[in-house]
mmCIF file of C-alpha atoms in Angstrom:
data_model
loop_
_atom_site.group_PDB
_atom_site.id
_atom_site.type_symbol
_atom_site.label_atom_id
_atom_site.label_comp_id
_atom_site.label_asym_id
_atom_site.label_seq_id
_atom_site.Cartn_x
_atom_site.Cartn_y
_atom_site.Cartn_z
ATOM 1 C CA MET A 1 12.021 1.105 -13.325
ATOM 2 C CA SER A 2 10.216 3.161 -10.730
ATOM 3 C CA ARG A 3 8.356 1.720 -7.781
ATOM 4 C CA LYS A 4 4.776 2.893 -7.286
ATOM 5 C CA TYR A 5 2.357 2.556 -4.381
ATOM 6 C CA VAL A 6 -1.447 2.381 -4.132
ATOM 7 C CA ILE A 7 -3.683 2.548 -1.051
ATOM 8 C CA LEU A 8 -6.818 0.406 -1.177
ATOM 9 C CA ASP A 9 -9.824 -0.161 1.062
ATOM 10 C CA ILE A 10 -9.819 -3.421 3.018
ATOM 11 C CA SER A 11 -12.923 -4.536 1.070
ATOM 12 C CA GLU A 12 -10.686 -4.814 -2.028
ATOM 13 C CA VAL A 13 -8.119 -7.188 -0.496
ATOM 14 C CA ASP A 14 -9.630 -10.281 -2.136
ATOM 15 C CA SER A 15 -9.288 -8.711 -5.605
ATOM 16 C CA VAL A 16 -5.498 -8.351 -5.374
ATOM 17 C CA ASP A 17 -3.548 -10.269 -8.027
ATOM 18 C CA PHE A 18 -0.372 -11.028 -6.088
ATOM 19 C CA THR A 19 1.424 -12.061 -9.296
ATOM 20 C CA GLN A 20 1.385 -8.396 -10.395
ATOM 21 C CA VAL A 21 2.600 -6.703 -7.188
ATOM 22 C CA LEU A 22 5.633 -6.992 -4.930
ATOM 23 C CA GLN A 23 3.781 -8.436 -1.942
ATOM 24 C CA THR A 24 3.124 -12.169 -1.934
ATOM 25 C CA SER A 25 -0.026 -12.588 0.188
ATOM 26 C CA LYS A 26 -2.550 -10.820 2.424
ATOM 27 C CA GLU A 27 -0.190 -11.505 5.331
ATOM 28 C CA SER A 28 2.621 -9.529 3.669
ATOM 29 C CA LEU A 29 0.541 -6.360 3.221
ATOM 30 C CA ARG A 30 0.901 -3.239 5.337
ATOM 31 C CA TYR A 31 -2.391 -2.186 6.912
ATOM 32 C CA THR A 32 -3.565 1.012 8.583
ATOM 33 C CA THR A 33 -3.576 0.972 12.365
ATOM 34 C CA ASP A 34 -7.360 0.437 12.301
ATOM 35 C CA ASN A 35 -7.146 -2.230 9.539
ATOM 36 C CA THR A 36 -9.449 -0.345 7.148
ATOM 37 C CA LYS A 37 -6.900 0.155 4.324
ATOM 38 C CA PHE A 38 -3.797 -1.518 2.963
ATOM 39 C CA LEU A 39 -0.818 -0.619 0.819
ATOM 40 C CA LEU A 40 0.316 -2.266 -2.420
ATOM 41 C CA LYS A 41 3.591 -1.687 -4.232
ATOM 42 C CA TYR A 42 4.730 -2.588 -7.730
ATOM 43 C CA ASN A 43 7.366 -1.668 -10.277
ATOM 44 C CA GLY A 44 6.660 0.004 -13.602
ATOM 45 C CA THR A 45 3.230 0.055 -15.210
ATOM 46 C CA GLN A 46 0.145 0.012 -12.996
ATOM 47 C CA PRO A 47 -1.425 -3.495 -12.972
ATOM 48 C CA SER A 48 -4.804 -3.618 -14.727
ATOM 49 C CA PHE A 49 -6.688 -4.585 -11.546
ATOM 50 C CA LEU A 50 -5.570 -1.228 -10.065
ATOM 51 C CA SER A 51 -6.832 0.827 -13.011
ATOM 52 C CA GLY A 52 -8.094 4.244 -11.900
ATOM 53 C CA LYS A 53 -6.464 4.048 -8.453
ATOM 54 C CA THR A 54 -4.224 6.870 -7.232
ATOM 55 C CA GLU A 55 -0.510 6.091 -7.594
ATOM 56 C CA TYR A 56 2.043 7.422 -5.142
ATOM 57 C CA THR A 57 5.799 7.804 -5.518
ATOM 58 C CA HIS A 58 8.212 6.627 -2.815
ATOM 59 C CA SER A 59 8.545 10.117 -1.323
ATOM 60 C CA GLU A 60 4.761 10.655 -1.389
ATOM 61 C CA ILE A 61 4.027 7.343 0.353
ATOM 62 C CA LEU A 62 6.714 7.992 2.981
ATOM 63 C CA ALA A 63 5.051 11.302 3.828
ATOM 64 C CA ILE A 64 1.744 9.470 4.314
ATOM 65 C CA LEU A 65 3.218 6.574 6.327
ATOM 66 C CA ASN A 66 5.336 8.831 8.556
ATOM 67 C CA ASN A 67 2.585 11.340 9.383
ATOM 68 C CA VAL A 68 2.269 10.994 13.159
ATOM 69 C CA ASP A 69 -1.369 12.111 12.968
ATOM 70 C CA GLY A 70 -2.221 9.656 10.194
ATOM 71 C CA ASP A 71 -3.751 6.184 10.053
ATOM 72 C CA TRP A 72 -0.472 4.452 9.131
ATOM 73 C CA TYR A 73 1.895 5.745 11.794
ATOM 74 C CA VAL A 74 3.350 3.240 14.218
ATOM 75 C CA THR A 75 5.543 4.549 17.014
ATOM 76 C CA PRO A 76 9.076 3.258 16.464
ATOM 77 C CA THR A 77 10.373 0.801 19.026
ATOM 78 C CA GLU A 78 13.883 1.067 20.399
#
């Protein structure tokens, strides 16, 4: 079963069905550095509440999250 990722706008956070994704609550989500978007992950088929949203593979989402010029990048701490 392959893991998939979706990026959503913060205005959609209240529509998340946490029974269908791997996160358990709003507090367990990963947000952009400016808190305007968040990341969801799930295994297998895209949950119905995410219908029409762009899916990313693990390698695609890593490229987005690790882009030092992007909205997700957090400088690693030692």
